[in-house]
């Protein structure tokens, strides 16, 4: 168990630029989640994959956001035309099976700053 | 609207004493509750959980109590240690369609003083 890995750890970008984050889950975990955390708040659910299928997207995920999980392994989260309000910590998590017997394992996050 | 509420942004206790962190929820569909701990610059790590069919779950120094009628849960840490200093998040999940989606509170910063 090498843990959930997220890259980059930090990203500073100018408003209007596109950014892409990568998440490598724990290898045997079939479920992958993206959450976003802003200052003073708890993590908020963005989207969820079971294997390669994206099964739910939060209304927080505007059409500028897209997530993929090709082949059910790593995942990418892309934000197009970034806005200052996108500045946050983006957390990836994975789990094996359902929540009731498999808590989420989080990565250390990617901190995005949009200037 | 906040479905999971942690009304104390911070808590300070002395080493060796008990830490009690509280959490309230409003959604009666929630049936499983978790506590996560978060150190600066790290992701949250799972600490302990409880199902709504139980009122207590214990794991070493950590005990979670659930009062379903009051929609309230608490995390007790006894004895508290300086290494317990972190932000603690209460989270809940429901038996409805989205049974994979955690709803988090805003967190409580616990400081354990030596």
PDB file of C-alpha atoms in Angstrom:
ATOM      1  CA  UNK A   1       0.000   0.000   0.000  1.00  0.00           C
ATOM      2  CA  UNK A   2       1.894   3.004  -1.287  1.00  0.00           C
ATOM      3  CA  UNK A   3      -0.996   5.371  -0.695  1.00  0.00           C
ATOM      4  CA  UNK A   4      -2.809   7.753  -2.996  1.00  0.00           C
ATOM      5  CA  UNK A   5      -0.434   9.950  -4.960  1.00  0.00           C
ATOM      6  CA  UNK A   6      -1.336  13.361  -6.369  1.00  0.00           C
ATOM      7  CA  UNK A   7       0.676  15.549  -8.690  1.00  0.00           C
ATOM      8  CA  UNK A   8       1.576  18.314  -8.697  1.00  0.00           C
ATOM      9  CA  UNK A   9       1.446  19.277  -5.011  1.00  0.00           C
ATOM     10  CA  UNK A  10       1.144  22.943  -5.870  1.00  0.00           C
ATOM     11  CA  UNK A  11       0.041  24.765  -8.989  1.00  0.00           C
ATOM     12  CA  UNK A  12      -0.006  28.503  -9.543  1.00  0.00           C
ATOM     13  CA  UNK A  13      -1.678  29.653 -12.709  1.00  0.00           C
ATOM     14  CA  UNK A  14      -3.048  32.797 -14.219  1.00  0.00           C
ATOM     15  CA  UNK A  15      -6.740  33.309 -14.676  1.00  0.00           C
ATOM     16  CA  UNK A  16      -7.929  31.894 -17.958  1.00  0.00           C
ATOM     17  CA  UNK A  17      -5.294  29.190 -18.205  1.00  0.00           C
ATOM     18  CA  UNK A  18      -6.040  25.486 -18.247  1.00  0.00           C
ATOM     19  CA  UNK A  19      -4.658  23.158 -15.583  1.00  0.00           C
ATOM     20  CA  UNK A  20      -4.596  19.399 -15.191  1.00  0.00           C
ATOM     21  CA  UNK A  21      -4.048  17.385 -12.037  1.00  0.00           C
ATOM     22  CA  UNK A  22      -3.224  13.712 -11.765  1.00  0.00           C
ATOM     23  CA  UNK A  23      -4.201  11.152  -9.158  1.00  0.00           C
ATOM     24  CA  UNK A  24      -2.792   7.648  -8.785  1.00  0.00           C
ATOM     25  CA  UNK A  25      -5.005   5.648  -6.430  1.00  0.00           C
ATOM     26  CA  UNK A  26      -4.062   2.655  -4.331  1.00  0.00           C
ATOM     27  CA  UNK A  27      -3.617  -0.017  -6.961  1.00  0.00           C
ATOM     28  CA  UNK A  28      -6.328  -2.475  -5.944  1.00  0.00           C
ATOM     29  CA  UNK A  29      -8.943   0.217  -5.268  1.00  0.00           C
ATOM     30  CA  UNK A  30     -11.737   0.296  -7.822  1.00  0.00           C
ATOM     31  CA  UNK A  31     -13.374   3.494  -6.618  1.00  0.00           C
ATOM     32  CA  UNK A  32     -11.883   6.939  -7.065  1.00  0.00           C
ATOM     33  CA  UNK A  33     -13.202  10.268  -5.841  1.00  0.00           C
ATOM     34  CA  UNK A  34     -12.338  13.926  -6.274  1.00  0.00           C
ATOM     35  CA  UNK A  35     -13.079  16.418  -3.518  1.00  0.00           C
ATOM     36  CA  UNK A  36     -12.346  20.116  -3.204  1.00  0.00           C
ATOM     37  CA  UNK A  37     -11.496  21.908   0.014  1.00  0.00           C
ATOM     38  CA  UNK A  38     -11.469  25.656   0.460  1.00  0.00           C
ATOM     39  CA  UNK A  39     -10.190  27.551   3.472  1.00  0.00           C
ATOM     40  CA  UNK A  40     -12.264  26.973   6.582  1.00  0.00           C
ATOM     41  CA  UNK A  41     -14.433  24.329   4.952  1.00  0.00           C
ATOM     42  CA  UNK A  42     -14.500  20.581   4.923  1.00  0.00           C
ATOM     43  CA  UNK A  43     -13.870  18.632   1.725  1.00  0.00           C
ATOM     44  CA  UNK A  44     -16.735  18.847  -0.773  1.00  0.00           C
ATOM     45  CA  UNK A  45     -17.564  16.027  -3.164  1.00  0.00           C
ATOM     46  CA  UNK A  46     -16.890  16.700  -6.840  1.00  0.00           C
ATOM     47  CA  UNK A  47     -17.089  13.410  -8.696  1.00  0.00           C
ATOM     48  CA  UNK A  48     -16.813   9.651  -8.375  1.00  0.00           C
ATOM     49  CA  UNK A  49     -15.575   6.806 -10.560  1.00  0.00           C
ATOM     50  CA  UNK A  50     -16.167   3.118 -10.229  1.00  0.00           C
ATOM     51  CA  UNK A  51     -13.452   1.569 -12.355  1.00  0.00           C
ATOM     52  CA  UNK A  52     -13.439   3.706 -15.513  1.00  0.00           C
ATOM     53  CA  UNK A  53     -17.069   4.813 -15.300  1.00  0.00           C
ATOM     54  CA  UNK A  54     -17.820   8.275 -13.954  1.00  0.00           C
ATOM     55  CA  UNK A  55     -21.001   7.667 -11.979  1.00  0.00           C
ATOM     56  CA  UNK A  56     -21.741  11.048 -10.479  1.00  0.00           C
ATOM     57  CA  UNK A  57     -20.746  14.665 -10.873  1.00  0.00           C
ATOM     58  CA  UNK A  58     -21.587  17.285  -8.280  1.00  0.00           C
ATOM     59  CA  UNK A  59     -23.262  20.482  -9.365  1.00  0.00           C
ATOM     60  CA  UNK A  60     -20.079  22.106  -8.036  1.00  0.00           C
ATOM     61  CA  UNK A  61     -18.369  20.678 -11.102  1.00  0.00           C
ATOM     62  CA  UNK A  62     -19.132  23.258 -13.772  1.00  0.00           C
ATOM     63  CA  UNK A  63     -18.683  22.522 -17.457  1.00  0.00           C
ATOM     64  CA  UNK A  64     -15.153  23.933 -17.202  1.00  0.00           C
ATOM     65  CA  UNK A  65     -14.207  20.893 -15.143  1.00  0.00           C
ATOM     66  CA  UNK A  66     -13.672  17.457 -16.625  1.00  0.00           C
ATOM     67  CA  UNK A  67     -12.412  14.298 -14.992  1.00  0.00           C
ATOM     68  CA  UNK A  68     -11.331  11.068 -16.576  1.00  0.00           C
ATOM     69  CA  UNK A  69     -10.153   7.698 -15.413  1.00  0.00           C
ATOM     70  CA  UNK A  70      -8.966   5.803 -18.466  1.00  0.00           C
ATOM     71  CA  UNK A  71      -8.647   2.060 -17.970  1.00  0.00           C
ATOM     72  CA  UNK A  72      -9.818   2.416 -14.404  1.00  0.00           C
ATOM     73  CA  UNK A  73      -6.379   3.276 -13.074  1.00  0.00           C
ATOM     74  CA  UNK A  74      -5.092   6.840 -12.608  1.00  0.00           C
ATOM     75  CA  UNK A  75      -7.398   9.825 -12.957  1.00  0.00           C
ATOM     76  CA  UNK A  76      -6.997  13.355 -14.235  1.00  0.00           C
ATOM     77  CA  UNK A  77      -8.965  16.453 -13.331  1.00  0.00           C
ATOM     78  CA  UNK A  78      -8.796  19.294 -15.822  1.00  0.00           C
ATOM     79  CA  UNK A  79     -10.006  22.819 -15.237  1.00  0.00           C
ATOM     80  CA  UNK A  80     -10.366  24.974 -18.311  1.00  0.00           C
ATOM     81  CA  UNK A  81     -10.327  28.786 -18.272  1.00  0.00           C
ATOM     82  CA  UNK A  82      -9.483  28.915 -14.603  1.00  0.00           C
ATOM     83  CA  UNK A  83     -11.097  31.541 -12.390  1.00  0.00           C
ATOM     84  CA  UNK A  84      -9.941  32.918  -9.044  1.00  0.00           C
ATOM     85  CA  UNK A  85     -12.806  31.078  -7.374  1.00  0.00           C
ATOM     86  CA  UNK A  86     -11.205  27.801  -8.456  1.00  0.00           C
ATOM     87  CA  UNK A  87      -8.378  28.368  -5.968  1.00  0.00           C
ATOM     88  CA  UNK A  88      -8.607  25.476  -3.524  1.00  0.00           C
ATOM     89  CA  UNK A  89      -7.064  22.217  -2.429  1.00  0.00           C
ATOM     90  CA  UNK A  90      -8.112  19.410  -4.766  1.00  0.00           C
ATOM     91  CA  UNK A  91      -8.142  16.069  -3.001  1.00  0.00           C
ATOM     92  CA  UNK A  92      -8.258  12.670  -4.601  1.00  0.00           C
ATOM     93  CA  UNK A  93      -9.321   9.590  -2.672  1.00  0.00           C
ATOM     94  CA  UNK A  94      -9.773   5.932  -3.412  1.00  0.00           C
ATOM     95  CA  UNK A  95     -11.501   3.002  -1.801  1.00  0.00           C
ATOM     96  CA  UNK A  96     -12.092  -0.693  -2.316  1.00  0.00           C
ATOM     97  CA  UNK A  97     -15.793  -1.312  -2.412  1.00  0.00           C
ATOM     98  CA  UNK A  98     -18.438   0.646  -0.576  1.00  0.00           C
ATOM     99  CA  UNK A  99     -18.112   3.221   2.169  1.00  0.00           C
ATOM    100  CA  UNK A 100     -19.578   1.000   4.855  1.00  0.00           C
ATOM    101  CA  UNK A 101     -16.559  -1.269   5.013  1.00  0.00           C
ATOM    102  CA  UNK A 102     -13.891   0.643   3.121  1.00  0.00           C
ATOM    103  CA  UNK A 103     -13.159   4.188   4.240  1.00  0.00           C
ATOM    104  CA  UNK A 104     -11.687   6.626   1.773  1.00  0.00           C
ATOM    105  CA  UNK A 105      -7.931   6.936   1.561  1.00  0.00           C
ATOM    106  CA  UNK A 106      -7.002  10.483   0.625  1.00  0.00           C
ATOM    107  CA  UNK A 107      -3.943  11.790  -1.146  1.00  0.00           C
ATOM    108  CA  UNK A 108      -2.119  14.878   0.064  1.00  0.00           C
ATOM    109  CA  UNK A 109      -3.886  17.052  -2.458  1.00  0.00           C
ATOM    110  CA  UNK A 110      -2.994  19.565  -5.136  1.00  0.00           C
ATOM    111  CA  UNK A 111      -3.188  23.164  -4.015  1.00  0.00           C
ATOM    112  CA  UNK A 112      -4.301  25.398  -6.863  1.00  0.00           C
ATOM    113  CA  UNK A 113      -3.775  29.152  -6.754  1.00  0.00           C
ATOM    114  CA  UNK A 114      -5.299  31.198  -9.551  1.00  0.00           C
ATOM    115  CA  UNK A 115      -3.884  34.711  -9.808  1.00  0.00           C
TER     116      UNK A 115
ATOM    117  CA  UNK B   1     -27.140  24.196   3.803  1.00  0.00           C
ATOM    118  CA  UNK B   2     -24.744  22.489   6.154  1.00  0.00           C
ATOM    119  CA  UNK B   3     -25.985  18.938   6.703  1.00  0.00           C
ATOM    120  CA  UNK B   4     -23.045  18.134   8.981  1.00  0.00           C
ATOM    121  CA  UNK B   5     -22.157  20.767  11.524  1.00  0.00           C
ATOM    122  CA  UNK B   6     -19.132  21.113  13.724  1.00  0.00           C
ATOM    123  CA  UNK B   7     -19.910  24.200  15.725  1.00  0.00           C
ATOM    124  CA  UNK B   8     -16.594  24.489  17.526  1.00  0.00           C
ATOM    125  CA  UNK B   9     -13.880  25.720  15.156  1.00  0.00           C
ATOM    126  CA  UNK B  10     -11.212  24.996  17.756  1.00  0.00           C
ATOM    127  CA  UNK B  11     -10.564  23.186  21.011  1.00  0.00           C
ATOM    128  CA  UNK B  12      -7.560  23.315  23.311  1.00  0.00           C
ATOM    129  CA  UNK B  13      -6.842  20.678  25.975  1.00  0.00           C
ATOM    130  CA  UNK B  14      -3.985  19.672  28.215  1.00  0.00           C
ATOM    131  CA  UNK B  15      -1.983  16.547  27.531  1.00  0.00           C
ATOM    132  CA  UNK B  16      -3.437  13.582  29.365  1.00  0.00           C
ATOM    133  CA  UNK B  17      -6.922  15.047  29.625  1.00  0.00           C
ATOM    134  CA  UNK B  18      -9.985  14.099  27.591  1.00  0.00           C
ATOM    135  CA  UNK B  19     -10.749  15.780  24.268  1.00  0.00           C
ATOM    136  CA  UNK B  20     -14.397  15.824  23.203  1.00  0.00           C
ATOM    137  CA  UNK B  21     -15.227  16.876  19.669  1.00  0.00           C
ATOM    138  CA  UNK B  22     -18.858  17.311  18.722  1.00  0.00           C
ATOM    139  CA  UNK B  23     -20.802  16.963  15.509  1.00  0.00           C
ATOM    140  CA  UNK B  24     -24.460  17.455  14.626  1.00  0.00           C
ATOM    141  CA  UNK B  25     -26.276  16.414  11.489  1.00  0.00           C
ATOM    142  CA  UNK B  26     -29.602  17.287   9.953  1.00  0.00           C
ATOM    143  CA  UNK B  27     -30.147  14.654   7.277  1.00  0.00           C
ATOM    144  CA  UNK B  28     -32.070  11.704   8.712  1.00  0.00           C
ATOM    145  CA  UNK B  29     -30.938   9.576   5.743  1.00  0.00           C
ATOM    146  CA  UNK B  30     -27.397   9.504   7.110  1.00  0.00           C
ATOM    147  CA  UNK B  31     -26.703   6.089   8.564  1.00  0.00           C
ATOM    148  CA  UNK B  32     -22.928   5.868   8.800  1.00  0.00           C
ATOM    149  CA  UNK B  33     -20.556   8.343  10.341  1.00  0.00           C
ATOM    150  CA  UNK B  34     -16.811   8.737  10.173  1.00  0.00           C
ATOM    151  CA  UNK B  35     -14.133  10.866  11.755  1.00  0.00           C
ATOM    152  CA  UNK B  36     -11.082  11.931   9.787  1.00  0.00           C
ATOM    153  CA  UNK B  37      -7.969  13.615  11.101  1.00  0.00           C
ATOM    154  CA  UNK B  38      -5.967  16.070   9.030  1.00  0.00           C
ATOM    155  CA  UNK B  39      -2.461  17.384   9.624  1.00  0.00           C
ATOM    156  CA  UNK B  40      -1.261  20.488   7.735  1.00  0.00           C
ATOM    157  CA  UNK B  41      -0.136  19.787   4.166  1.00  0.00           C
ATOM    158  CA  UNK B  42      -1.550  16.256   4.283  1.00  0.00           C
ATOM    159  CA  UNK B  43      -4.796  14.701   3.187  1.00  0.00           C
ATOM    160  CA  UNK B  44      -7.395  13.584   5.726  1.00  0.00           C
ATOM    161  CA  UNK B  45      -6.816  10.159   7.255  1.00  0.00           C
ATOM    162  CA  UNK B  46      -9.554   7.888   8.503  1.00  0.00           C
ATOM    163  CA  UNK B  47      -9.772   7.577  12.266  1.00  0.00           C
ATOM    164  CA  UNK B  48     -12.931   5.772  13.371  1.00  0.00           C
ATOM    165  CA  UNK B  49     -16.483   5.155  12.211  1.00  0.00           C
ATOM    166  CA  UNK B  50     -19.859   4.171  13.571  1.00  0.00           C
ATOM    167  CA  UNK B  51     -22.991   2.726  12.072  1.00  0.00           C
ATOM    168  CA  UNK B  52     -26.388   4.101  13.023  1.00  0.00           C
ATOM    169  CA  UNK B  53     -27.341   0.729  14.501  1.00  0.00           C
ATOM    170  CA  UNK B  54     -24.765   1.277  17.229  1.00  0.00           C
ATOM    171  CA  UNK B  55     -24.391   3.974  19.841  1.00  0.00           C
ATOM    172  CA  UNK B  56     -20.710   3.507  20.617  1.00  0.00           C
ATOM    173  CA  UNK B  57     -17.569   2.357  18.884  1.00  0.00           C
ATOM    174  CA  UNK B  58     -14.173   2.223  20.509  1.00  0.00           C
ATOM    175  CA  UNK B  59     -10.675   1.910  19.079  1.00  0.00           C
ATOM    176  CA  UNK B  60      -7.850   2.374  21.530  1.00  0.00           C
ATOM    177  CA  UNK B  61      -7.850   5.932  22.835  1.00  0.00           C
ATOM    178  CA  UNK B  62     -10.655   6.929  20.468  1.00  0.00           C
ATOM    179  CA  UNK B  63     -14.361   6.414  21.126  1.00  0.00           C
ATOM    180  CA  UNK B  64     -17.224   7.682  19.038  1.00  0.00           C
ATOM    181  CA  UNK B  65     -20.691   8.042  20.533  1.00  0.00           C
ATOM    182  CA  UNK B  66     -23.842   8.392  18.473  1.00  0.00           C
ATOM    183  CA  UNK B  67     -27.147   9.777  19.741  1.00  0.00           C
ATOM    184  CA  UNK B  68     -29.450   9.127  16.823  1.00  0.00           C
ATOM    185  CA  UNK B  69     -32.519  10.794  18.330  1.00  0.00           C
ATOM    186  CA  UNK B  70     -30.549  13.995  18.861  1.00  0.00           C
ATOM    187  CA  UNK B  71     -28.694  13.630  15.547  1.00  0.00           C
ATOM    188  CA  UNK B  72     -25.483  14.152  17.445  1.00  0.00           C
ATOM    189  CA  UNK B  73     -22.181  12.368  17.613  1.00  0.00           C
ATOM    190  CA  UNK B  74     -19.024  12.976  19.535  1.00  0.00           C
ATOM    191  CA  UNK B  75     -15.440  11.813  19.413  1.00  0.00           C
ATOM    192  CA  UNK B  76     -13.645  11.250  22.713  1.00  0.00           C
ATOM    193  CA  UNK B  77      -9.869  11.027  22.867  1.00  0.00           C
ATOM    194  CA  UNK B  78      -8.486   9.741  26.154  1.00  0.00           C
ATOM    195  CA  UNK B  79      -5.783  10.462  27.102  1.00  0.00           C
ATOM    196  CA  UNK B  80      -5.012  13.277  24.687  1.00  0.00           C
ATOM    197  CA  UNK B  81      -1.466  13.499  23.356  1.00  0.00           C
ATOM    198  CA  UNK B  82       0.364  16.371  21.626  1.00  0.00           C
ATOM    199  CA  UNK B  83       0.494  14.273  18.444  1.00  0.00           C
ATOM    200  CA  UNK B  84      -3.308  14.376  18.359  1.00  0.00           C
ATOM    201  CA  UNK B  85      -3.134  18.075  17.487  1.00  0.00           C
ATOM    202  CA  UNK B  86      -4.820  18.292  14.095  1.00  0.00           C
ATOM    203  CA  UNK B  87      -8.066  19.254  12.394  1.00  0.00           C
ATOM    204  CA  UNK B  88     -10.799  16.684  12.964  1.00  0.00           C
ATOM    205  CA  UNK B  89     -13.575  16.309  10.415  1.00  0.00           C
ATOM    206  CA  UNK B  90     -16.867  14.623  11.045  1.00  0.00           C
ATOM    207  CA  UNK B  91     -18.364  13.029   7.927  1.00  0.00           C
ATOM    208  CA  UNK B  92     -21.578  11.220   7.129  1.00  0.00           C
ATOM    209  CA  UNK B  93     -22.978   9.006   4.438  1.00  0.00           C
ATOM    210  CA  UNK B  94     -26.548   8.094   3.618  1.00  0.00           C
ATOM    211  CA  UNK B  95     -28.445   5.002   2.691  1.00  0.00           C
ATOM    212  CA  UNK B  96     -30.042   6.750  -0.240  1.00  0.00           C
ATOM    213  CA  UNK B  97     -28.831   6.677  -3.803  1.00  0.00           C
ATOM    214  CA  UNK B  98     -25.557   8.441  -3.093  1.00  0.00           C
ATOM    215  CA  UNK B  99     -24.200   5.897  -0.656  1.00  0.00           C
ATOM    216  CA  UNK B 100     -20.636   6.539  -1.762  1.00  0.00           C
ATOM    217  CA  UNK B 101     -20.543  10.305  -1.159  1.00  0.00           C
ATOM    218  CA  UNK B 102     -19.218  11.672   2.115  1.00  0.00           C
ATOM    219  CA  UNK B 103     -20.620  14.915   3.492  1.00  0.00           C
ATOM    220  CA  UNK B 104     -18.080  16.633   5.724  1.00  0.00           C
ATOM    221  CA  UNK B 105     -18.363  19.189   8.474  1.00  0.00           C
ATOM    222  CA  UNK B 106     -16.097  22.214   8.539  1.00  0.00           C
ATOM    223  CA  UNK B 107     -13.721  20.660  11.021  1.00  0.00           C
ATOM    224  CA  UNK B 108     -12.474  21.370  14.532  1.00  0.00           C
ATOM    225  CA  UNK B 109      -8.856  22.284  15.186  1.00  0.00           C
ATOM    226  CA  UNK B 110      -7.676  20.383  18.251  1.00  0.00           C
ATOM    227  CA  UNK B 111      -4.591  21.607  20.054  1.00  0.00           C
ATOM    228  CA  UNK B 112      -3.166  19.398  22.788  1.00  0.00           C
ATOM    229  CA  UNK B 113      -0.768  21.326  24.978  1.00  0.00           C
ATOM    230  CA  UNK B 114       2.152  19.507  26.652  1.00  0.00           C
TER     231      UNK B 114
END
